[in-house]
């Protein structure tokens, strides 16, 4: 993933545009899943096709939030304590490396302070939500379909190759 800068212009080293731009090219295939689109481009690459001319475009984007489970005080505090423990352990290890007195004491102090901080921040955050979001979830950006575009100079050959891929029996497709 490339991050664009308001101060830069032109193209990035690989020839990709620095600013977000719509994709160009002619459609040579359309697929229901990203895996199928990847498989098509992989097939093109295996067929000695110039895949530098190819772009996979997700169309009809949607944000899908999958609910993982119900949140409770126990789960919130447990998660806060564990994340705080990791941070505290890291800080304690760093302190132990640079302070000459009691490596084990520095690590233990960092761990305890990390757990307490994690508990405190988790409790504050959860109490401020006032029950408006009592569940945990994972979000994912997905597309309704994935189009494979190709630059006009080689689009016809790309279509022909993908037509051969479509004619193969499902067990023969990688």
PDB file of C-alpha atoms in Angstrom:
ATOM      1  CA  UNK A   1       0.000   0.000   0.000  1.00  0.00           C
ATOM      2  CA  UNK A   2       1.323   3.400  -0.903  1.00  0.00           C
ATOM      3  CA  UNK A   3       0.508   6.585   0.981  1.00  0.00           C
ATOM      4  CA  UNK A   4       0.262   9.715  -1.134  1.00  0.00           C
ATOM      5  CA  UNK A   5       1.660  13.077  -0.145  1.00  0.00           C
ATOM      6  CA  UNK A   6       0.114  16.472  -0.896  1.00  0.00           C
ATOM      7  CA  UNK A   7       3.616  17.754  -1.691  1.00  0.00           C
ATOM      8  CA  UNK A   8       4.519  15.130  -4.268  1.00  0.00           C
ATOM      9  CA  UNK A   9       3.278  14.749  -7.768  1.00  0.00           C
ATOM     10  CA  UNK A  10       3.936  12.666 -10.803  1.00  0.00           C
ATOM     11  CA  UNK A  11       4.455   8.952 -10.461  1.00  0.00           C
ATOM     12  CA  UNK A  12       5.957   6.645  -7.869  1.00  0.00           C
ATOM     13  CA  UNK A  13       9.087   4.630  -8.703  1.00  0.00           C
ATOM     14  CA  UNK A  14       7.090   1.643 -10.028  1.00  0.00           C
ATOM     15  CA  UNK A  15       5.154   3.826 -12.472  1.00  0.00           C
ATOM     16  CA  UNK A  16       2.060   3.866 -10.251  1.00  0.00           C
ATOM     17  CA  UNK A  17       0.290   7.201  -9.749  1.00  0.00           C
ATOM     18  CA  UNK A  18       0.998   8.966  -6.445  1.00  0.00           C
ATOM     19  CA  UNK A  19      -2.535  10.312  -6.050  1.00  0.00           C
ATOM     20  CA  UNK A  20      -5.635   8.110  -6.009  1.00  0.00           C
ATOM     21  CA  UNK A  21      -6.806   7.675  -9.596  1.00  0.00           C
ATOM     22  CA  UNK A  22      -9.528   5.569 -11.160  1.00  0.00           C
ATOM     23  CA  UNK A  23      -8.279   2.408 -12.840  1.00  0.00           C
ATOM     24  CA  UNK A  24      -7.880   2.330 -16.596  1.00  0.00           C
ATOM     25  CA  UNK A  25      -8.180  -0.475 -19.087  1.00  0.00           C
ATOM     26  CA  UNK A  26     -10.706  -2.740 -20.679  1.00  0.00           C
ATOM     27  CA  UNK A  27     -12.521  -5.457 -18.733  1.00  0.00           C
ATOM     28  CA  UNK A  28     -11.239  -8.915 -19.631  1.00  0.00           C
ATOM     29  CA  UNK A  29     -12.908 -10.869 -16.830  1.00  0.00           C
ATOM     30  CA  UNK A  30     -15.331 -10.509 -13.918  1.00  0.00           C
ATOM     31  CA  UNK A  31     -15.364 -12.746 -10.828  1.00  0.00           C
ATOM     32  CA  UNK A  32     -17.517 -13.225  -7.758  1.00  0.00           C
ATOM     33  CA  UNK A  33     -14.598 -13.531  -5.327  1.00  0.00           C
ATOM     34  CA  UNK A  34     -11.174 -11.987  -4.980  1.00  0.00           C
ATOM     35  CA  UNK A  35      -9.648 -15.464  -4.970  1.00  0.00           C
ATOM     36  CA  UNK A  36     -11.100 -16.175  -8.429  1.00  0.00           C
ATOM     37  CA  UNK A  37      -9.724 -12.867  -9.757  1.00  0.00           C
ATOM     38  CA  UNK A  38      -6.311 -13.712  -8.291  1.00  0.00           C
ATOM     39  CA  UNK A  39      -6.468 -17.138  -9.894  1.00  0.00           C
ATOM     40  CA  UNK A  40      -7.234 -15.528 -13.264  1.00  0.00           C
ATOM     41  CA  UNK A  41      -4.256 -13.167 -13.010  1.00  0.00           C
ATOM     42  CA  UNK A  42      -2.059 -16.055 -11.873  1.00  0.00           C
ATOM     43  CA  UNK A  43      -3.180 -18.017 -14.928  1.00  0.00           C
ATOM     44  CA  UNK A  44      -2.271 -15.041 -17.122  1.00  0.00           C
ATOM     45  CA  UNK A  45       1.170 -14.864 -15.501  1.00  0.00           C
ATOM     46  CA  UNK A  46       1.691 -18.617 -16.023  1.00  0.00           C
ATOM     47  CA  UNK A  47       0.753 -18.084 -19.697  1.00  0.00           C
ATOM     48  CA  UNK A  48       3.603 -15.562 -20.147  1.00  0.00           C
ATOM     49  CA  UNK A  49       1.110 -12.658 -20.328  1.00  0.00           C
ATOM     50  CA  UNK A  50       2.327  -9.143 -19.441  1.00  0.00           C
ATOM     51  CA  UNK A  51       0.546  -8.920 -16.066  1.00  0.00           C
ATOM     52  CA  UNK A  52       1.960  -5.418 -15.537  1.00  0.00           C
ATOM     53  CA  UNK A  53      -0.930  -4.293 -17.765  1.00  0.00           C
ATOM     54  CA  UNK A  54      -3.524  -5.921 -15.474  1.00  0.00           C
ATOM     55  CA  UNK A  55      -5.494  -4.426 -12.586  1.00  0.00           C
ATOM     56  CA  UNK A  56      -7.951  -6.136 -10.222  1.00  0.00           C
ATOM     57  CA  UNK A  57     -10.773  -3.759  -9.291  1.00  0.00           C
ATOM     58  CA  UNK A  58     -13.270  -4.388  -6.501  1.00  0.00           C
ATOM     59  CA  UNK A  59     -16.690  -3.095  -7.585  1.00  0.00           C
ATOM     60  CA  UNK A  60     -19.689  -2.346  -5.348  1.00  0.00           C
ATOM     61  CA  UNK A  61     -17.622  -2.011  -2.188  1.00  0.00           C
ATOM     62  CA  UNK A  62     -19.231  -2.616   1.169  1.00  0.00           C
ATOM     63  CA  UNK A  63     -18.051  -2.641   4.749  1.00  0.00           C
ATOM     64  CA  UNK A  64     -18.975  -5.910   6.446  1.00  0.00           C
ATOM     65  CA  UNK A  65     -18.897  -5.999  10.235  1.00  0.00           C
ATOM     66  CA  UNK A  66     -19.019  -9.508  11.633  1.00  0.00           C
ATOM     67  CA  UNK A  67     -20.153  -9.692  15.253  1.00  0.00           C
ATOM     68  CA  UNK A  68     -17.812 -11.890  17.261  1.00  0.00           C
ATOM     69  CA  UNK A  69     -19.543 -11.913  20.616  1.00  0.00           C
ATOM     70  CA  UNK A  70     -21.205 -10.053  23.457  1.00  0.00           C
ATOM     71  CA  UNK A  71     -19.099  -7.755  25.597  1.00  0.00           C
ATOM     72  CA  UNK A  72     -19.240  -8.014  29.360  1.00  0.00           C
ATOM     73  CA  UNK A  73     -17.280  -6.350  32.132  1.00  0.00           C
ATOM     74  CA  UNK A  74     -15.256  -9.534  32.591  1.00  0.00           C
ATOM     75  CA  UNK A  75     -14.290  -9.724  28.924  1.00  0.00           C
ATOM     76  CA  UNK A  76     -13.478  -5.997  28.724  1.00  0.00           C
ATOM     77  CA  UNK A  77     -11.346  -6.044  31.871  1.00  0.00           C
ATOM     78  CA  UNK A  78      -9.635  -9.290  30.853  1.00  0.00           C
ATOM     79  CA  UNK A  79      -8.714  -7.883  27.447  1.00  0.00           C
ATOM     80  CA  UNK A  80      -7.525  -4.634  29.042  1.00  0.00           C
ATOM     81  CA  UNK A  81      -5.382  -6.504  31.549  1.00  0.00           C
ATOM     82  CA  UNK A  82      -3.765  -8.662  28.864  1.00  0.00           C
ATOM     83  CA  UNK A  83      -2.986  -5.755  26.524  1.00  0.00           C
ATOM     84  CA  UNK A  84      -1.680  -3.724  29.458  1.00  0.00           C
ATOM     85  CA  UNK A  85       0.464  -6.663  30.562  1.00  0.00           C
ATOM     86  CA  UNK A  86       2.134  -6.854  27.144  1.00  0.00           C
ATOM     87  CA  UNK A  87       2.889  -3.160  27.127  1.00  0.00           C
ATOM     88  CA  UNK A  88       4.072  -3.237  30.740  1.00  0.00           C
ATOM     89  CA  UNK A  89       6.291  -6.237  30.069  1.00  0.00           C
ATOM     90  CA  UNK A  90       7.871  -4.434  27.123  1.00  0.00           C
ATOM     91  CA  UNK A  91       8.415  -1.258  29.162  1.00  0.00           C
ATOM     92  CA  UNK A  92       9.789  -3.290  32.078  1.00  0.00           C
ATOM     93  CA  UNK A  93      12.238  -5.091  29.803  1.00  0.00           C
ATOM     94  CA  UNK A  94      13.468  -1.783  28.409  1.00  0.00           C
ATOM     95  CA  UNK A  95      13.850  -0.329  31.891  1.00  0.00           C
ATOM     96  CA  UNK A  96      15.629  -3.460  33.060  1.00  0.00           C
ATOM     97  CA  UNK A  97      18.126  -3.207  30.225  1.00  0.00           C
ATOM     98  CA  UNK A  98      19.049   0.414  30.921  1.00  0.00           C
ATOM     99  CA  UNK A  99      18.790   0.594  34.715  1.00  0.00           C
ATOM    100  CA  UNK A 100      21.582  -1.089  36.639  1.00  0.00           C
ATOM    101  CA  UNK A 101      19.507  -2.137  39.633  1.00  0.00           C
ATOM    102  CA  UNK A 102      17.288  -5.230  39.749  1.00  0.00           C
ATOM    103  CA  UNK A 103      16.383  -6.412  36.260  1.00  0.00           C
ATOM    104  CA  UNK A 104      13.651  -8.713  37.615  1.00  0.00           C
ATOM    105  CA  UNK A 105      12.217  -5.937  39.774  1.00  0.00           C
ATOM    106  CA  UNK A 106      12.037  -3.572  36.790  1.00  0.00           C
ATOM    107  CA  UNK A 107      10.262  -6.189  34.663  1.00  0.00           C
ATOM    108  CA  UNK A 108       7.824  -7.062  37.455  1.00  0.00           C
ATOM    109  CA  UNK A 109       7.094  -3.380  38.129  1.00  0.00           C
ATOM    110  CA  UNK A 110       6.447  -2.745  34.443  1.00  0.00           C
ATOM    111  CA  UNK A 111       4.176  -5.758  34.248  1.00  0.00           C
ATOM    112  CA  UNK A 112       2.113  -4.765  37.310  1.00  0.00           C
ATOM    113  CA  UNK A 113       1.810  -1.129  36.219  1.00  0.00           C
ATOM    114  CA  UNK A 114       0.879  -2.268  32.707  1.00  0.00           C
ATOM    115  CA  UNK A 115      -1.896  -4.533  33.974  1.00  0.00           C
ATOM    116  CA  UNK A 116      -3.283  -1.789  36.224  1.00  0.00           C
ATOM    117  CA  UNK A 117      -3.150   0.774  33.411  1.00  0.00           C
ATOM    118  CA  UNK A 118      -4.804  -1.634  30.986  1.00  0.00           C
ATOM    119  CA  UNK A 119      -7.582  -2.347  33.484  1.00  0.00           C
ATOM    120  CA  UNK A 120      -8.123   1.359  34.147  1.00  0.00           C
ATOM    121  CA  UNK A 121      -8.242   2.421  30.485  1.00  0.00           C
ATOM    122  CA  UNK A 122     -10.492  -0.496  29.502  1.00  0.00           C
ATOM    123  CA  UNK A 123     -12.909   0.272  32.357  1.00  0.00           C
ATOM    124  CA  UNK A 124     -13.048   3.968  31.503  1.00  0.00           C
ATOM    125  CA  UNK A 125     -13.604   3.276  27.801  1.00  0.00           C
ATOM    126  CA  UNK A 126     -16.315   0.689  28.372  1.00  0.00           C
ATOM    127  CA  UNK A 127     -18.152   2.741  31.000  1.00  0.00           C
ATOM    128  CA  UNK A 128     -18.199   5.764  28.680  1.00  0.00           C
ATOM    129  CA  UNK A 129     -19.977   3.741  25.972  1.00  0.00           C
ATOM    130  CA  UNK A 130     -22.983   3.403  28.347  1.00  0.00           C
ATOM    131  CA  UNK A 131     -24.120   0.151  26.775  1.00  0.00           C
ATOM    132  CA  UNK A 132     -24.399   1.545  23.238  1.00  0.00           C
ATOM    133  CA  UNK A 133     -22.049  -1.083  21.839  1.00  0.00           C
ATOM    134  CA  UNK A 134     -22.093  -4.218  23.957  1.00  0.00           C
ATOM    135  CA  UNK A 135     -20.511  -6.468  21.363  1.00  0.00           C
ATOM    136  CA  UNK A 136     -17.130  -7.021  19.743  1.00  0.00           C
ATOM    137  CA  UNK A 137     -16.743  -7.263  15.998  1.00  0.00           C
ATOM    138  CA  UNK A 138     -14.301  -7.408  13.111  1.00  0.00           C
ATOM    139  CA  UNK A 139     -14.725  -5.197  10.048  1.00  0.00           C
ATOM    140  CA  UNK A 140     -13.772  -6.087   6.517  1.00  0.00           C
ATOM    141  CA  UNK A 141     -14.002  -4.218   3.216  1.00  0.00           C
ATOM    142  CA  UNK A 142     -15.383  -6.512   0.494  1.00  0.00           C
ATOM    143  CA  UNK A 143     -16.633  -6.071  -3.059  1.00  0.00           C
ATOM    144  CA  UNK A 144     -19.724  -7.376  -4.787  1.00  0.00           C
ATOM    145  CA  UNK A 145     -17.544  -8.467  -7.707  1.00  0.00           C
ATOM    146  CA  UNK A 146     -13.953  -8.220  -8.881  1.00  0.00           C
ATOM    147  CA  UNK A 147     -13.208  -7.079 -12.421  1.00  0.00           C
ATOM    148  CA  UNK A 148      -9.898  -7.773 -14.117  1.00  0.00           C
ATOM    149  CA  UNK A 149      -8.930  -4.849 -16.350  1.00  0.00           C
ATOM    150  CA  UNK A 150      -6.171  -4.787 -18.928  1.00  0.00           C
ATOM    151  CA  UNK A 151      -4.579  -2.055 -20.985  1.00  0.00           C
ATOM    152  CA  UNK A 152      -6.010  -1.986 -24.534  1.00  0.00           C
ATOM    153  CA  UNK A 153      -2.722  -3.056 -26.189  1.00  0.00           C
ATOM    154  CA  UNK A 154      -3.042  -6.581 -24.779  1.00  0.00           C
ATOM    155  CA  UNK A 155      -6.692  -6.843 -23.713  1.00  0.00           C
ATOM    156  CA  UNK A 156      -7.758  -9.100 -26.582  1.00  0.00           C
ATOM    157  CA  UNK A 157      -5.056 -11.682 -25.810  1.00  0.00           C
ATOM    158  CA  UNK A 158      -5.994 -11.494 -22.116  1.00  0.00           C
ATOM    159  CA  UNK A 159      -9.641 -12.204 -22.927  1.00  0.00           C
ATOM    160  CA  UNK A 160      -8.665 -15.188 -25.064  1.00  0.00           C
ATOM    161  CA  UNK A 161      -6.505 -16.652 -22.300  1.00  0.00           C
ATOM    162  CA  UNK A 162      -9.189 -16.156 -19.638  1.00  0.00           C
ATOM    163  CA  UNK A 163     -11.748 -17.793 -21.968  1.00  0.00           C
ATOM    164  CA  UNK A 164      -9.466 -20.857 -22.067  1.00  0.00           C
ATOM    165  CA  UNK A 165      -9.311 -20.800 -18.254  1.00  0.00           C
ATOM    166  CA  UNK A 166     -13.114 -20.680 -18.064  1.00  0.00           C
ATOM    167  CA  UNK A 167     -13.422 -23.693 -20.404  1.00  0.00           C
ATOM    168  CA  UNK A 168     -11.203 -25.882 -18.207  1.00  0.00           C
ATOM    169  CA  UNK A 169     -13.057 -28.282 -15.914  1.00  0.00           C
ATOM    170  CA  UNK A 170     -13.142 -27.036 -12.278  1.00  0.00           C
ATOM    171  CA  UNK A 171     -10.767 -29.786 -11.109  1.00  0.00           C
ATOM    172  CA  UNK A 172      -8.167 -28.689 -13.701  1.00  0.00           C
ATOM    173  CA  UNK A 173      -8.167 -25.078 -12.476  1.00  0.00           C
ATOM    174  CA  UNK A 174      -5.434 -24.471  -9.853  1.00  0.00           C
TER     175      UNK A 174
END
